[in-house]
Coordinates of C-alpha atoms in Angstrom, one line a residue:
M1 CA 101.5 127.8 93.8
G2 CA 100.0 126.2 96.9
K3 CA 102.1 124.0 99.3
I4 CA 100.6 120.7 100.3
I5 CA 101.6 119.6 103.9
A6 CA 100.6 116.2 105.2
I7 CA 100.4 115.8 109.0
A8 CA 101.3 112.2 109.7
N9 CA 102.3 109.7 112.4
Q10 CA 101.2 106.1 112.5
K11 CA 100.8 106.4 116.2
G12 CA 97.4 107.6 117.4
G13 CA 96.9 110.3 120.1
V14 CA 99.9 112.4 119.2
G15 CA 98.0 115.6 118.4
K16 CA 97.8 115.0 114.6
T17 CA 94.2 116.2 114.2
T18 CA 94.5 119.0 116.8
T19 CA 97.5 120.2 114.8
S20 CA 95.7 119.9 111.4
I21 CA 92.7 121.9 112.6
N22 CA 94.6 124.6 114.5
L23 CA 97.4 125.1 112.0
A24 CA 94.8 125.5 109.3
A25 CA 92.9 128.0 111.4
S26 CA 96.1 129.9 112.4
L27 CA 97.3 130.2 108.7
G28 CA 93.8 131.4 107.8
V29 CA 93.8 134.1 110.5
L30 CA 97.2 135.2 109.2
E31 CA 95.4 135.8 105.8
K32 CA 96.6 132.7 104.0
K33 CA 94.0 130.8 101.9
V34 CA 93.9 127.3 103.3
L35 CA 92.3 124.0 102.4
L36 CA 92.1 121.2 105.1
I37 CA 91.7 117.7 103.8
D38 CA 90.4 115.1 106.2
A39 CA 92.0 111.8 105.2
D40 CA 91.2 110.0 108.4
P41 CA 88.1 107.7 108.5
Q42 CA 87.5 108.9 112.1
A43 CA 86.6 112.3 110.5
N44 CA 87.7 114.2 113.7
A45 CA 89.1 117.1 111.7
S46 CA 85.7 117.6 110.0
S47 CA 83.7 117.5 113.2
G48 CA 86.3 119.6 115.0
L49 CA 85.6 122.4 112.5
G50 CA 81.8 122.1 112.9
I51 CA 81.0 119.8 110.0
D52 CA 78.1 117.4 110.5
V53 CA 80.0 114.2 109.6
E54 CA 76.8 112.1 109.3
A55 CA 75.5 114.5 106.6
V56 CA 78.7 114.4 104.4
E57 CA 77.7 113.1 101.0
I58 CA 80.8 114.2 99.0
G59 CA 84.2 114.1 100.7
S60 CA 87.7 112.7 100.6
Y61 CA 86.4 109.2 99.9
Q62 CA 84.7 110.2 96.6
V63 CA 87.8 112.4 95.7
L64 CA 90.2 109.4 96.2
E65 CA 87.9 107.2 94.1
H66 CA 87.8 109.9 91.4
R67 CA 84.1 109.9 91.5
V68 CA 84.0 113.7 91.9
T69 CA 86.6 116.4 91.4
A70 CA 88.3 117.9 94.4
Q71 CA 86.6 121.2 93.6
E72 CA 83.1 119.6 94.0
A73 CA 84.0 118.2 97.5
I74 CA 85.1 121.5 99.0
Q75 CA 83.0 123.0 101.8
K76 CA 83.3 126.4 103.5
T77 CA 84.0 126.4 107.3
S78 CA 83.3 129.1 109.9
S79 CA 87.1 129.5 110.3
P80 CA 88.3 132.6 108.3
N81 CA 90.0 131.7 104.9
V82 CA 89.7 127.9 105.7
D83 CA 87.9 125.5 103.4
I84 CA 87.6 121.7 104.0
I85 CA 87.2 118.5 102.1
P86 CA 85.5 116.5 104.9
A87 CA 85.6 112.8 105.6
H88 CA 83.0 110.2 106.4
I89 CA 83.3 106.8 108.1
D90 CA 82.9 105.3 104.5
L91 CA 86.6 106.3 103.9
V92 CA 87.5 103.0 105.8
A93 CA 86.5 101.1 102.6
I94 CA 89.0 102.9 100.3
E95 CA 91.9 100.8 101.3
I96 CA 90.2 97.7 99.9
E97 CA 88.7 99.5 96.9
L98 CA 91.9 101.0 95.6
V99 CA 94.0 97.8 96.0
D100 CA 93.6 96.7 92.4
K101 CA 93.5 100.1 90.8
E102 CA 96.4 101.2 88.5
Q103 CA 98.6 103.9 90.0
R104 CA 96.6 103.6 93.3
E105 CA 99.2 105.7 95.2
Y106 CA 98.6 108.7 92.9
M107 CA 94.8 109.1 93.2
L108 CA 94.9 112.0 95.6
K109 CA 97.8 113.7 93.9
K110 CA 96.0 113.7 90.6
S111 CA 92.8 115.1 92.2
L112 CA 94.7 117.9 93.9
N113 CA 96.6 119.0 90.8
T114 CA 93.5 120.9 89.6
I115 CA 93.0 123.0 92.8
K116 CA 96.6 123.3 94.1
D117 CA 97.0 126.9 92.8
S118 CA 93.8 128.1 94.4
Y119 CA 95.3 127.9 97.9
D120 CA 98.4 129.1 99.7
Y121 CA 98.4 125.9 101.9
I122 CA 96.7 122.6 101.7
I123 CA 96.9 120.6 105.0
I124 CA 96.1 116.9 105.0
D125 CA 95.2 115.2 108.3
C126 CA 96.4 111.6 107.8
A127 CA 95.0 108.5 109.4
P128 CA 97.0 106.9 112.3
S129 CA 98.4 104.2 110.1
L130 CA 100.8 103.7 107.2
G131 CA 98.1 102.3 104.9
L132 CA 97.0 103.3 101.4
I133 CA 95.3 106.5 102.4
T134 CA 98.4 107.8 104.2
L135 CA 100.5 106.7 101.3
N136 CA 98.3 108.7 98.9
S137 CA 98.6 111.7 101.2
L138 CA 102.4 111.5 101.3
V139 CA 102.7 111.0 97.6
A140 CA 100.5 114.1 97.0
A141 CA 102.3 116.2 99.6
D142 CA 105.3 118.6 99.2
S143 CA 106.3 118.1 102.8
V144 CA 105.3 116.3 106.0
I145 CA 104.9 117.5 109.6
I146 CA 105.4 114.8 112.2
P147 CA 103.8 115.5 115.6
I148 CA 105.6 113.8 118.5
Q149 CA 104.1 113.8 122.0
C150 CA 106.4 114.7 124.9
E151 CA 105.8 111.3 126.6
Y152 CA 107.7 108.1 127.4
F153 CA 107.2 106.3 124.0
A154 CA 107.7 109.5 122.0
L155 CA 110.3 108.1 119.6
E156 CA 108.8 104.7 119.3
G157 CA 107.7 104.2 115.7
L158 CA 109.4 107.3 114.5
G159 CA 112.1 105.3 112.7
K160 CA 109.5 103.3 110.9
L161 CA 107.8 106.5 109.7
L162 CA 111.0 108.1 108.6
N163 CA 111.8 104.9 106.6
T164 CA 108.4 105.1 105.0
V165 CA 109.1 108.8 104.1
K166 CA 112.4 107.7 102.6
S167 CA 110.9 104.9 100.5
I168 CA 108.2 107.3 99.2
Q169 CA 111.0 109.8 98.3
N170 CA 112.8 107.0 96.4
I171 CA 109.9 105.5 94.6
H172 CA 106.9 107.9 94.3
N173 CA 107.7 111.4 95.3
P174 CA 111.4 112.6 95.2
D175 CA 110.3 116.1 96.2
L176 CA 108.8 115.1 99.5
D177 CA 110.5 117.1 102.3
I178 CA 110.2 116.8 106.1
E179 CA 108.7 120.2 107.1
G180 CA 109.6 119.5 110.7
L181 CA 109.1 117.4 113.8
L182 CA 106.5 119.1 116.1
L183 CA 106.7 118.5 119.9
T184 CA 103.1 118.3 121.3
M185 CA 101.4 117.8 124.6
F186 CA 104.3 119.4 126.5
D187 CA 103.9 119.8 130.2
A188 CA 106.6 122.1 131.7
R189 CA 106.0 120.7 135.2
L190 CA 107.0 117.2 134.2
R191 CA 110.7 116.2 134.1
L192 CA 109.9 113.6 131.4
S193 CA 108.4 116.2 129.1
N194 CA 111.6 118.3 129.3
Q195 CA 113.7 115.2 128.8
V196 CA 111.8 114.2 125.6
V197 CA 112.3 117.8 124.2
E198 CA 116.0 117.6 125.0
E199 CA 116.3 114.1 123.4
V200 CA 114.4 115.0 120.2
R201 CA 116.4 118.3 119.8
T202 CA 119.7 116.4 120.3
H203 CA 118.8 113.7 117.8
F204 CA 117.2 115.7 115.1
S205 CA 118.4 119.3 115.8
D206 CA 117.4 121.4 112.6
M207 CA 114.4 119.2 111.8
V208 CA 112.6 120.2 115.0
F209 CA 110.2 123.2 115.1
D210 CA 111.1 125.9 117.6
T211 CA 107.5 126.1 118.6
V212 CA 106.4 123.5 121.2
I213 CA 102.7 122.8 121.7
R214 CA 101.7 122.8 125.4
R215 CA 99.1 120.5 126.8
T216 CA 96.1 122.7 127.9
T217 CA 92.5 122.0 128.8
R218 CA 91.2 124.6 126.4
L219 CA 92.9 122.8 123.5
G220 CA 91.1 119.6 124.4
E221 CA 87.8 121.4 124.8
A222 CA 87.7 123.3 121.5
P223 CA 86.8 120.4 119.1
S224 CA 83.7 119.4 121.1
H225 CA 82.4 122.9 120.3
G226 CA 83.2 122.4 116.6
E227 CA 85.8 125.2 116.7
S228 CA 89.5 125.7 116.4
I229 CA 91.4 127.0 119.5
I230 CA 91.7 130.4 117.7
A231 CA 87.9 130.7 117.6
Y232 CA 87.3 129.0 121.0
D233 CA 89.8 131.0 123.1
A234 CA 92.1 133.3 121.1
T235 CA 94.2 134.2 124.2
S236 CA 94.9 130.7 125.4
K237 CA 98.4 129.1 125.4
G238 CA 97.3 126.7 122.7
S239 CA 96.2 129.5 120.4
V240 CA 99.5 131.4 120.9
N241 CA 101.4 128.1 120.2
Y242 CA 99.6 127.3 117.0
L243 CA 99.9 130.9 115.7
S244 CA 103.6 130.7 116.5
L245 CA 103.8 127.5 114.5
A246 CA 101.9 129.1 111.5
N247 CA 104.3 132.0 111.6
E248 CA 107.3 129.7 111.6
I249 CA 106.0 127.8 108.6
I250 CA 105.2 131.0 106.7
K251 CA 108.7 132.3 107.4
K252 CA 110.3 129.0 106.4
N253 CA 108.4 129.0 103.1
G254 CA 109.3 132.6 102.3

């Protein structure tokens, strides 16, 4: 039985897509069968794994509309054991098109029921908003990882997101867990970075992953080559960090 993990934060630039790509690649390297779903109209998770976004004809948009099955939308990636359902800029329109559909929050969940058992992990890269696409992702997910950047406004908006998770648990998906809060873009030289880590650990203790993702140049460069950090530079700090996160998740999920 596969586990569906959404990676969500309505704030942009917190390392959501970087985490989606590299966690998927790390789980794949650790011999888990992984499906990455790009649920962000910017389609960065798709291009970051070498998919030509302009050429995508079947992707998350068609799956959410139930025009195709999830199985039909799956593509192979060059990353070992990682498949993808890519996105295209068309996905922007889904918010409007689903508005008057019945059970519009459950469209993704229904699509994924047919393939859930084919994978160990299904990772969903959510859009930086709390709109209908993200709602669909959280309703379909078993758990959510919330990336938090080690910067001044780190905790801003976190309360809103946790309230959204709570209301989804109450109304649509009582089984939704918080997999963990992930500290990203950590720079050990900055006092602020260290303060944020301390503050988040004090506030949320057990909810925070042990692994902290460091800010590195290599991590920023990898997507422009259409590769995960594992493929781009396996010995880099970013690679070590994401493998550590993958191990933590595997251990947690037994």
